[in-house]
Short mmCIF file of C-alpha atoms in Angstrom, two decimals:
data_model
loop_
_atom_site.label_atom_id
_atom_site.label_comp_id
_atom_site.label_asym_id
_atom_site.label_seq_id
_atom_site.Cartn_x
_atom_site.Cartn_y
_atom_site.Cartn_z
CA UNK A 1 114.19 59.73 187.80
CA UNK A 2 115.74 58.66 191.21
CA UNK A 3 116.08 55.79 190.31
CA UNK A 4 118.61 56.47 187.22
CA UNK A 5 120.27 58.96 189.42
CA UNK A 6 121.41 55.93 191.59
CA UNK A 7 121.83 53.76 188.82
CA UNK A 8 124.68 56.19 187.35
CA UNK A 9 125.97 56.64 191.09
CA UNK A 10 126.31 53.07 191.87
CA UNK A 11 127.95 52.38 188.26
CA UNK A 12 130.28 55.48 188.52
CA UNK A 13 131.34 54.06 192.47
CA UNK A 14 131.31 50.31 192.23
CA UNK A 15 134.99 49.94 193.11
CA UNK A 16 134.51 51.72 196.07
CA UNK A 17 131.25 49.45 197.19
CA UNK A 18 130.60 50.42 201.62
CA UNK A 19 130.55 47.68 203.51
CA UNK A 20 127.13 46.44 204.98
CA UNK A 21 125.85 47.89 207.88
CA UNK A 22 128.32 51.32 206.84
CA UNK A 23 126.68 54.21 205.58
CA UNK A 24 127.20 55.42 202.02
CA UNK A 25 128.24 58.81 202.09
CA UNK A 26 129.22 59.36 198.68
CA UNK A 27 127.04 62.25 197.24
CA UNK A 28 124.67 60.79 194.31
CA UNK A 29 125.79 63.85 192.47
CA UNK A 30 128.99 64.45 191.79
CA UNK A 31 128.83 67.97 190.17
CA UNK A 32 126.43 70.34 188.78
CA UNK A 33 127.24 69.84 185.27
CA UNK A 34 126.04 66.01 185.49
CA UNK A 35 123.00 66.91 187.88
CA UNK A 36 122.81 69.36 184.76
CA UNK A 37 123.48 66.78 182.57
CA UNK A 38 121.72 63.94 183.94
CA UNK A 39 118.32 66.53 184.09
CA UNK A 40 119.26 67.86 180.30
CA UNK A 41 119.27 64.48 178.89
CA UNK A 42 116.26 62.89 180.95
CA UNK A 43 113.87 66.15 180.63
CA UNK A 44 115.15 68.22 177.41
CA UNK A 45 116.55 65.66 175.01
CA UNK A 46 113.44 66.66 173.16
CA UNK A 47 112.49 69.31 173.94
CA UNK A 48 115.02 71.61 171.57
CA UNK A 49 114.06 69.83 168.18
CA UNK A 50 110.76 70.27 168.41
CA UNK A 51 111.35 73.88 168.94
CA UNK A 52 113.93 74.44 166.37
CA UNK A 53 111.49 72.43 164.08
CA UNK A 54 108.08 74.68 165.12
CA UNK A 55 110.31 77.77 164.51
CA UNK A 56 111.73 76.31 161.10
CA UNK A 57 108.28 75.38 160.12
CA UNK A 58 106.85 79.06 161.10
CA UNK A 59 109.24 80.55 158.90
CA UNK A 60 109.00 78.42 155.77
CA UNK A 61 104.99 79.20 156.28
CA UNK A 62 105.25 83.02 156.82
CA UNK A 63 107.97 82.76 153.41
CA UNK A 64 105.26 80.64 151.59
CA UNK A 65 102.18 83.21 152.54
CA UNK A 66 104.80 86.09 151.06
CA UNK A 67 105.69 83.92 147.96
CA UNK A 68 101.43 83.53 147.36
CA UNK A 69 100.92 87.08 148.07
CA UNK A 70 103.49 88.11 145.71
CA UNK A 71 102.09 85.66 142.98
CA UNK A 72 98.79 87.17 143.44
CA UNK A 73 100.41 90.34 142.78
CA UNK A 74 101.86 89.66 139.80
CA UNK A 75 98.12 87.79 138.85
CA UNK A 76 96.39 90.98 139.62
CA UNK A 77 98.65 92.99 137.57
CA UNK A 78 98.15 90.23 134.77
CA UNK A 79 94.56 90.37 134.83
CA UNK A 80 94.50 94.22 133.93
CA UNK A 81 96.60 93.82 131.41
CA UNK A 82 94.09 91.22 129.77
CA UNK A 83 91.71 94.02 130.38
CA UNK A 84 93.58 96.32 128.52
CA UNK A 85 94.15 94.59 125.38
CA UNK A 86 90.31 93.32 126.23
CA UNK A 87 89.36 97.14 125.94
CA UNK A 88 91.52 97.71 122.62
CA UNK A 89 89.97 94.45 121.01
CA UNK A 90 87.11 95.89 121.13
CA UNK A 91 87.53 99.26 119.76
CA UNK A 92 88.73 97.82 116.94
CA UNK A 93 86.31 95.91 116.49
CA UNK A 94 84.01 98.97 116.70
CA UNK A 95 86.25 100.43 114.32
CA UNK A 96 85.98 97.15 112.03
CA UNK A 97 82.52 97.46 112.17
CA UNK A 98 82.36 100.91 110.90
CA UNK A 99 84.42 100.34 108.29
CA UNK A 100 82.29 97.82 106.99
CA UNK A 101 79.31 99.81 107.44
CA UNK A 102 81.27 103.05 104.96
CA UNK A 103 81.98 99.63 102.54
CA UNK A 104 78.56 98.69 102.08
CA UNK A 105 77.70 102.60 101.60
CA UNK A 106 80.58 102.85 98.93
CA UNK A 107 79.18 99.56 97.41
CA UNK A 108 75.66 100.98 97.01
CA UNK A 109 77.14 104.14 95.51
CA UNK A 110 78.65 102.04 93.13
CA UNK A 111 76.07 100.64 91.49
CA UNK A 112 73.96 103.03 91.57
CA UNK A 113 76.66 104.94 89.21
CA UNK A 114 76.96 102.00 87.40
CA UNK A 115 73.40 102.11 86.74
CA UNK A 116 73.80 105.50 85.61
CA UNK A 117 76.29 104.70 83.59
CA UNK A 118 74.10 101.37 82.16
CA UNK A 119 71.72 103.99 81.18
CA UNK A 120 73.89 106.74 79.86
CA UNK A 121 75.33 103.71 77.59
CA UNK A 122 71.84 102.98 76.46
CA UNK A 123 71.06 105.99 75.28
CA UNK A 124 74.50 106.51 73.44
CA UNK A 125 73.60 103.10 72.03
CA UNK A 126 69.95 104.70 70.79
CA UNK A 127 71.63 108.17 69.73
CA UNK A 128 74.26 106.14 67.26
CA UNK A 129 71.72 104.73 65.97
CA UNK A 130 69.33 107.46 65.25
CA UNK A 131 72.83 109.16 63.94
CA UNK A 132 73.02 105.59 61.58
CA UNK A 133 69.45 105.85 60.67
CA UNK A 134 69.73 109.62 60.00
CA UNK A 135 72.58 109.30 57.28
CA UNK A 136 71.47 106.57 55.84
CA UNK A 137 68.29 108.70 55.21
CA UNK A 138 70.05 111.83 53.96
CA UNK A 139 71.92 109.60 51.66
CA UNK A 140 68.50 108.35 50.31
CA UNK A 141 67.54 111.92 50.13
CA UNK A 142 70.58 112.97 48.57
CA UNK A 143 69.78 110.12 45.80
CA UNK A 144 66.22 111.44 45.27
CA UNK A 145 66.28 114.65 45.56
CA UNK A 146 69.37 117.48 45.64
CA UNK A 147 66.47 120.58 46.14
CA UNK A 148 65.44 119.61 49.40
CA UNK A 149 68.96 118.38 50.10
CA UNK A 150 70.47 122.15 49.26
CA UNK A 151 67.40 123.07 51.80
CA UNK A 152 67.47 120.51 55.07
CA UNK A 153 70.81 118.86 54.74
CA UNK A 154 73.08 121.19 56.09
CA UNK A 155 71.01 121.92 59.27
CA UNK A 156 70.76 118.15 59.70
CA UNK A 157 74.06 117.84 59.33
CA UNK A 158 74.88 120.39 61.98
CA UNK A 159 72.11 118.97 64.59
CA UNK A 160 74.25 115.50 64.11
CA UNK A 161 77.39 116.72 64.43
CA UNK A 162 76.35 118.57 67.41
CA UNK A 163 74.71 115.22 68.73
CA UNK A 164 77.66 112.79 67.95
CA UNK A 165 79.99 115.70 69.78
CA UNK A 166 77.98 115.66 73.04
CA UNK A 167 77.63 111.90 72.66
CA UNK A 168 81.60 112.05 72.93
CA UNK A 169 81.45 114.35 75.54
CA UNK A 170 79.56 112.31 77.56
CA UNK A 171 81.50 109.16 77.32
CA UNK A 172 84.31 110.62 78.07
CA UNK A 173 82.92 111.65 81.33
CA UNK A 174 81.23 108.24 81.79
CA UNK A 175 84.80 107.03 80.91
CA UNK A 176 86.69 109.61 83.64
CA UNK A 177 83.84 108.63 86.18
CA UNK A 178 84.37 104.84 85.73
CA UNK A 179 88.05 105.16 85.94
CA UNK A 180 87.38 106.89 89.62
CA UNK A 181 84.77 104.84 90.42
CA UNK A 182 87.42 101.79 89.43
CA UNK A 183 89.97 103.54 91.81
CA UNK A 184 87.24 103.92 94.74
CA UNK A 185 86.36 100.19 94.30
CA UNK A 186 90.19 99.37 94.51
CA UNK A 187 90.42 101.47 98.21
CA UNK A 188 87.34 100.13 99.43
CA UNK A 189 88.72 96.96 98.90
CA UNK A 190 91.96 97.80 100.45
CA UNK A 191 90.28 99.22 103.73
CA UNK A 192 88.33 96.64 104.03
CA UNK A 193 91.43 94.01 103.89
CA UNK A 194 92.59 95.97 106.32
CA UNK A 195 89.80 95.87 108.20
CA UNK A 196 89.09 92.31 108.03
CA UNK A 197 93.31 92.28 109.00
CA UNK A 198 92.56 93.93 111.95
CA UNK A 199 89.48 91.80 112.92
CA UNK A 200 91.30 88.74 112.73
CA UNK A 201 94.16 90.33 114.97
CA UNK A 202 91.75 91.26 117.36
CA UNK A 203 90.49 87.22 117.30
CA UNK A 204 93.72 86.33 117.86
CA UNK A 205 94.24 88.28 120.82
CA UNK A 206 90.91 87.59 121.97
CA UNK A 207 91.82 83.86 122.00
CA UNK A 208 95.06 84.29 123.65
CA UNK A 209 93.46 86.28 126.42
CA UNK A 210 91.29 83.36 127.21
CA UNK A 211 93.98 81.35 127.24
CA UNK A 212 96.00 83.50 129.65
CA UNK A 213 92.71 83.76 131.74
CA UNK A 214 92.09 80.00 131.96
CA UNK A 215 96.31 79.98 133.21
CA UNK A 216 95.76 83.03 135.72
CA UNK A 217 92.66 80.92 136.83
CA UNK A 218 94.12 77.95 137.61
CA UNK A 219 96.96 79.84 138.97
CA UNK A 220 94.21 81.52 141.29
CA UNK A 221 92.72 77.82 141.93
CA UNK A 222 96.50 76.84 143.01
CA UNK A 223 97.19 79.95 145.21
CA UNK A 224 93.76 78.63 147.03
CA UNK A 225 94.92 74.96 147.77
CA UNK A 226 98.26 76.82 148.96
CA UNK A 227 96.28 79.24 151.33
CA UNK A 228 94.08 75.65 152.42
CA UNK A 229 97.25 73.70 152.71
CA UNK A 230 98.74 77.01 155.13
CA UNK A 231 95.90 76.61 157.09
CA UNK A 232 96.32 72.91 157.86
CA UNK A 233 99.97 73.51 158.75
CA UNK A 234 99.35 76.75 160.83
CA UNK A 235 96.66 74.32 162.67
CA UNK A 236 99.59 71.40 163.20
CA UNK A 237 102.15 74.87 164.04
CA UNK A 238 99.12 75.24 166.71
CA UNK A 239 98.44 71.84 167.51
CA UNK A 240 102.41 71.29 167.93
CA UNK A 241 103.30 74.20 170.13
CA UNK A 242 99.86 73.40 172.70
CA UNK A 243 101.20 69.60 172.70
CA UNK A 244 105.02 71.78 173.46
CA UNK A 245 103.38 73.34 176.16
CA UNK A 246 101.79 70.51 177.76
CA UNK A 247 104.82 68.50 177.33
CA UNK A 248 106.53 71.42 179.21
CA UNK A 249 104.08 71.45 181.92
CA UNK A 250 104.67 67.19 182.42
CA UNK A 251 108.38 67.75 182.75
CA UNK A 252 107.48 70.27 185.32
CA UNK A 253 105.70 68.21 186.99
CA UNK A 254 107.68 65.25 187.21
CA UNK A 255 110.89 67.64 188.60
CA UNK A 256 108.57 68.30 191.71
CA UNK A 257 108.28 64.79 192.56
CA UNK A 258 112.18 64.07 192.06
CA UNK A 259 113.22 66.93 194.21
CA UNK A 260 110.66 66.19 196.94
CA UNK A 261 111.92 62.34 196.98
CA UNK A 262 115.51 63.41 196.87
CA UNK A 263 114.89 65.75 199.93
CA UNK A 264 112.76 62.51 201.48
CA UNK A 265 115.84 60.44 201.02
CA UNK A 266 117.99 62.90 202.87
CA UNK A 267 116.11 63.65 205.69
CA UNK A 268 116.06 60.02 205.82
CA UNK A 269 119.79 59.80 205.48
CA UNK A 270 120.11 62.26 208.17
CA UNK A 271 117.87 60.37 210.69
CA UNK A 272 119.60 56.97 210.10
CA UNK A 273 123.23 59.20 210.29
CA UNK A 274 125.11 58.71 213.50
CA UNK A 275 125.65 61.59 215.72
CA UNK A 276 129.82 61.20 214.92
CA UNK A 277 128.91 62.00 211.26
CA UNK A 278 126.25 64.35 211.87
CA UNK A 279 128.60 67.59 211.66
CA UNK A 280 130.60 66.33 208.28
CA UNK A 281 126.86 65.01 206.94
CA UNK A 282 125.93 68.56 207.51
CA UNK A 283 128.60 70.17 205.90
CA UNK A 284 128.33 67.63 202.81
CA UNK A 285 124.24 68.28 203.09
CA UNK A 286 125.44 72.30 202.90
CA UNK A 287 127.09 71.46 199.80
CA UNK A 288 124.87 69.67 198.26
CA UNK A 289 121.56 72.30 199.04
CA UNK A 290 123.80 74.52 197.61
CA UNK A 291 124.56 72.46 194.51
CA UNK A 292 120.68 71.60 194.32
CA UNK A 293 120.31 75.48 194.57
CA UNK A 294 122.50 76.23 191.80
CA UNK A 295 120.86 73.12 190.22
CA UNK A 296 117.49 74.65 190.43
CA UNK A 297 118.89 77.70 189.17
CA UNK A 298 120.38 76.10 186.28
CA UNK A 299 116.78 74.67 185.55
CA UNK A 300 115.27 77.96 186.10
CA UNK A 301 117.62 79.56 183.40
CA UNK A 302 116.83 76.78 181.37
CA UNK A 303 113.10 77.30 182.26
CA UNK A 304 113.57 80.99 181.15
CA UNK A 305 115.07 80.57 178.27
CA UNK A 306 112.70 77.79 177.06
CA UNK A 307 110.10 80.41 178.11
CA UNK A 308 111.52 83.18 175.70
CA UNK A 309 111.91 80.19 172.93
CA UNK A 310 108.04 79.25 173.27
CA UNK A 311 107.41 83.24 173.26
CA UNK A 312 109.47 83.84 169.62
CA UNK A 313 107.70 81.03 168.42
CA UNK A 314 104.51 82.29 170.06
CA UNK A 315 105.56 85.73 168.08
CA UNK A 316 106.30 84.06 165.04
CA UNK A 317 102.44 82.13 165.33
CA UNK A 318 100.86 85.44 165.66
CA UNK A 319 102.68 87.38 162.39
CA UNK A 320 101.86 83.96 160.78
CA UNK A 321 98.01 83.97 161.92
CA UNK A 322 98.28 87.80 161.19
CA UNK A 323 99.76 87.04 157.61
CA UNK A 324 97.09 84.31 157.19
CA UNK A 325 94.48 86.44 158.33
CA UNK A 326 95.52 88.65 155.53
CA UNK A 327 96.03 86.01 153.18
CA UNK A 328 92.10 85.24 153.61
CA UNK A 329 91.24 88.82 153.12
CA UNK A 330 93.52 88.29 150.12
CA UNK A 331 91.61 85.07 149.30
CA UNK A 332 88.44 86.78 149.92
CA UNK A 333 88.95 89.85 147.43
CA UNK A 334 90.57 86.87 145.13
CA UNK A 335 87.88 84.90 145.05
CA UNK A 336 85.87 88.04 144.17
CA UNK A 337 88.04 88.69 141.56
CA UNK A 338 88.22 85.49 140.16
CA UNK A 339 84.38 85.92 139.91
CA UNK A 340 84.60 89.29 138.06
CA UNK A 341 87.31 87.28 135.73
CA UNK A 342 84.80 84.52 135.30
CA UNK A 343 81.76 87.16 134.57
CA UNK A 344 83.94 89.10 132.25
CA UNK A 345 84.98 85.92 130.46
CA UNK A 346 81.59 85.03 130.04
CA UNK A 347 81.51 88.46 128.44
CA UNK A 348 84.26 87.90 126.24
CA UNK A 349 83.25 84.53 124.99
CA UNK A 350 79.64 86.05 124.02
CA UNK A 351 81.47 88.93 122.46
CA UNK A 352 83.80 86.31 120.74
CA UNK A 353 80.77 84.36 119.93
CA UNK A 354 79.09 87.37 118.22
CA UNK A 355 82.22 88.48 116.23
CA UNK A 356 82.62 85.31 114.94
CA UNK A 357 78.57 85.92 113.68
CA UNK A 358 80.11 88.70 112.48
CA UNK A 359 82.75 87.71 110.72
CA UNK A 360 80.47 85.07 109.12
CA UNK A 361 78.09 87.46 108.00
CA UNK A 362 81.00 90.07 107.18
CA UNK A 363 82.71 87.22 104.98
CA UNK A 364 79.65 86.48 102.85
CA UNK A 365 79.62 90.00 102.67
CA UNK A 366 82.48 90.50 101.46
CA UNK A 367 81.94 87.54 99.00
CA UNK A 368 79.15 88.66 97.36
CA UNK A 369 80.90 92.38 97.26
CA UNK A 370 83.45 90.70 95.57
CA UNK A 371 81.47 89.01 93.15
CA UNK A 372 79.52 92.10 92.20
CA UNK A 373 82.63 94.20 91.57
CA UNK A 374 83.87 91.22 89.50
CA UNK A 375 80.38 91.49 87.71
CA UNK A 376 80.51 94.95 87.28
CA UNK A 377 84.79 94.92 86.54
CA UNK A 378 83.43 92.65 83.75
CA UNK A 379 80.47 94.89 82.85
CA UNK A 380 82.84 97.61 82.70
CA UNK A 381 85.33 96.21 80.37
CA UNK A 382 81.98 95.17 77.94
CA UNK A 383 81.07 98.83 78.02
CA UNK A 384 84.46 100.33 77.52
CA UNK A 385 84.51 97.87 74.34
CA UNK A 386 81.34 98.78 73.20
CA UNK A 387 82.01 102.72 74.03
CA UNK A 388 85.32 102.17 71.66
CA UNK A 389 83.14 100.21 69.02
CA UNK A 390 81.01 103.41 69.66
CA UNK A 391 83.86 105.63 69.30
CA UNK A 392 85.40 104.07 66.15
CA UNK A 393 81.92 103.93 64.84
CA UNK A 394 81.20 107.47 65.59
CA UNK A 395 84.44 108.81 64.22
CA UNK A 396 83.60 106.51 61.15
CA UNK A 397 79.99 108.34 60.69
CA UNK A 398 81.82 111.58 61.58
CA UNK A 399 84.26 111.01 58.86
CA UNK A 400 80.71 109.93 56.47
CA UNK A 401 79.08 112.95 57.68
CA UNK A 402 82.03 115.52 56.37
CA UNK A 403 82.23 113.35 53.26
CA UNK A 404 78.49 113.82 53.09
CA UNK A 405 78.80 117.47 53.92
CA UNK A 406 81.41 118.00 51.11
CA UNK A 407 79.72 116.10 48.64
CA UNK A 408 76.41 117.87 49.81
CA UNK A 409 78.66 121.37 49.26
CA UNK A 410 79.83 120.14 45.94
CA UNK A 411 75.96 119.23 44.86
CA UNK A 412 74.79 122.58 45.90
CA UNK A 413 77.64 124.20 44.35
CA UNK A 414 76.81 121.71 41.07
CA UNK A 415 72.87 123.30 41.68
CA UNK A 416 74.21 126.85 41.91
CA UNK A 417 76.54 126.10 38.40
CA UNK A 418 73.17 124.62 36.91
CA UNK A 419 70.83 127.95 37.99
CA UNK A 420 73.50 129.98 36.33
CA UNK A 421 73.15 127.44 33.53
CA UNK A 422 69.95 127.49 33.26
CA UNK A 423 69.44 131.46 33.96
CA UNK A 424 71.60 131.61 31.03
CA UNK A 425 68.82 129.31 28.96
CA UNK A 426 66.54 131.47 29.93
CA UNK A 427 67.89 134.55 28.93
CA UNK A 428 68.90 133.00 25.66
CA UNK A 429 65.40 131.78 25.26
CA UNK A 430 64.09 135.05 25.85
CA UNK A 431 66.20 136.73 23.55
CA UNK A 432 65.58 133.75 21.03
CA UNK A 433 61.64 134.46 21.73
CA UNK A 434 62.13 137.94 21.20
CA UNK A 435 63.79 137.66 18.25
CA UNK A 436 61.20 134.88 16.90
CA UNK A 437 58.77 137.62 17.68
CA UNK A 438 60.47 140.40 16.07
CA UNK A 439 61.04 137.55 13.15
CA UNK A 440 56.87 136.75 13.53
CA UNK A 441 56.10 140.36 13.06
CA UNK A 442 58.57 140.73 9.89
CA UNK A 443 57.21 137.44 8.74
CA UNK A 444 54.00 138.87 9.12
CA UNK A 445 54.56 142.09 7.78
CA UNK A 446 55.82 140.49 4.77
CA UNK A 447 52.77 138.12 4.43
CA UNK A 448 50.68 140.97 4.42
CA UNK A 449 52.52 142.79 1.48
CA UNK A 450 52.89 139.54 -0.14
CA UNK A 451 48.93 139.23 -0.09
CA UNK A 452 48.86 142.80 -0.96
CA UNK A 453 50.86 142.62 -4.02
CA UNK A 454 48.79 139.46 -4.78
CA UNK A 455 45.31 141.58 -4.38
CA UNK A 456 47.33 144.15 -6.85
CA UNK A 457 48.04 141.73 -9.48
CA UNK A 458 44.81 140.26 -9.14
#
């Protein structure tokens, strides 16, 4: 160091070189600012940078921790929305569930109404033809024999009318039930599009909540390597500003040595000084203890304010250890987190895994629901043929049976005309037998006078 600042004295006062054997009295310093100078660019040249550079890096770490942080806020706020629509995925699919559980009720109603039905058919089938078989034995009866026709037929008649009525009775209701038991069909069917609508929304959402978990945890997977790659740079901040210190610490040291020399030099100066230049070496030595004061003073200031320097940055090390302490109690309720997230996707992959069972099982469900209604749609439109073949045949043996009733009224009117008739005969022959007994008795009366009046001749 003494050694440059006679370099730079020598260079700046070669043209005014003291003869040998003179003494050089030219002060090595000509001002504080270049003893200022000279000390600034020997000792803090770089210094300053490294400062500016620790405090730059500080704050783009403490702006870095709040950009993670707030990240991790949004994340959190993220992750209960996922558990929301989580929560409402599955309540409909409790409500899917149910509604399959009313359409396999409604489907076993079903057919055990169309069974009913099946058998109420059967036994219209059986009662039109006991109706068929009836007539076509009172029209054999009617051909054999009108006197137990005029007797039987008309309560027969009666007893089938009545029959054929309820028969048509009855089919109408069967008819009015299948039409509501068509309708019931139809809304089952509806709800349980629905149903399987919902479901497959619920999927869907399902899926895209795995999705956006898998993205908020790789997010959570970055934010760590961030909070790792803080810690190695908060470690260099630390490393940077001990290696400040100690640098700090050298330059102080090497001062001490400088100033002693310098004094060394000067006492040696004033020993080798003759006694004419003693008073003027003392005023110049005044001057320049008083420059080396204001020197050291100017180093102290600069001491000081390095000192405040190193304490903001030592401030701004501590809110960034305090911010990364937080960050790893952030870290540390993340990492929880992220293992809740993990467990509860676990969760919702199983519950995936079992509505997808579900669905399966729902689907072939739902298949063979759909076959059976088309089985039973197509059973229905056999029997609603047959029950108007049934109908036109019953109106046909309706229309037979008052033809039969009227020509069954017209035969016993025709029996009535012939009992008159043959009351008539009767009488007739009566009076005819009377008066062939009244004509017996004359006949006889005159038989006996005839043999009389043949005795008398005799």
């Amino acid at each position: 160091m003494v050694a440059r600042i006679r370099k730079s004295v020598t260079e700046s006062h070669n043209s005014t070189k003291p003869v040998v054997g003179e003494v050089d009295t030219n002060p090595p310093i000509q001002s504080v600012k270049d003893a200022v100078y000279l000390f600034d660019e020997g000792a803090f040249s770089g210094e300053n940078p490294i400062i500016k550079k620790s405090k730059s890096k500080s704050y783009s770490v403490v702006e870095s921790v709040w950009a993670k942080e707030t990240k991790l806020h949004l994340a959190q706020k993220e992750l209960n929305r996922l558990k929301t629509q989580l929560k409402n995925a599955e309540a409909t699919k409790a409500e899917v569930l149910v509604e399959l559980e009313k359409a396999k009720t409604t489907v076993m109603d079903l057919k055990q109404k169309l069974k009913v039905l099946s058998e109420s058919r059967e036994l219209a089938i059986q009662a039109t033809e006991a109706a068929k078989s009836q007539v076509k034995q009172l029209k054999e009866e009617k051909s054999g024999n009108l006197n137990v026709i005029n007797g039987t037929s008309k309560e027969v008649l009666e007893a089938v009318g009545q029959r054929y009525k309820s028969i048509i009775i009855e089919l109408d209701d069967a008819k009015q039930e299948l039409r509501k038991i068509r309708q019931e069909c139809l809304e089952s069917v509806e709800a349980r599009v629905s149903a399987f609508k919902q479901a497959e929304e619920a999927r869907d959402a399902i899926e895209t909540n795995e999705e956006r978990a898998h993205e908020l945890f790789n997010e959570i997977l970055a934010v760590q390597e961030s909070i790792r790659q803080m810690k190695v740079e908060s470690v260099e901040v630390d490393q940077q500003k001990k290696e400040i210190l100690v640098e700090k610490n050298v330059l102080n040291q090497s001062y001490e040595p400088g100033l002693e020399e310098y004094e060394k030099n000067l006492l040696a100066l004033n020993m080798d000084f003759s006694s004419k230049l003693t008073k003027n070496l003392e005023v110049k030595l005044t001057d320049k203890i008083s420059e080396i004061s204001a020197l050291q003073k100017e180093i102290e200031n600069k001491k000081t304010s390095d000192f405040e320097s190193v304490k903001t940055l030592t401030l701004v090390l501590n809110g960034a250890k305090e911010s990364l302490q937080k960050l790893s109690e952030e870290e540390e309720s993340l990492r929880c987190l992220v293992e809740a997230l993990r467990l509860d996707l676990e969760y919702v992959k199983r519950e995936h895994s079992e509505l997808k069972e579900k669905e399966c099982k729902t689907g072939s469900i739902l298949r063979n629901l759909r076959d059976e209604l088309e089985k039973r749609q197509f059973e229905l439109d056999i029997y609603l043929a047959e029950e108007s073949e049934v109908r036109l045949s019953s109106e046909k043996m309706i229309s037979m049976l008052n033809q039969l009733s009227d020509e069954t009224d017209k035969a016993r009117r025709e029996a009535e005309d012939m009992k008159l008739y043959a009351l008539e005969l009767k009488v007739e022959a009566e009076l005819t037998k009377r008066s062939l007994e009244e004509a017996e008795k004359k006949l006889k009366v005159a038989l006996e006078e005839v043999e009389a009046a043949k005795a008398a001749e005799a």
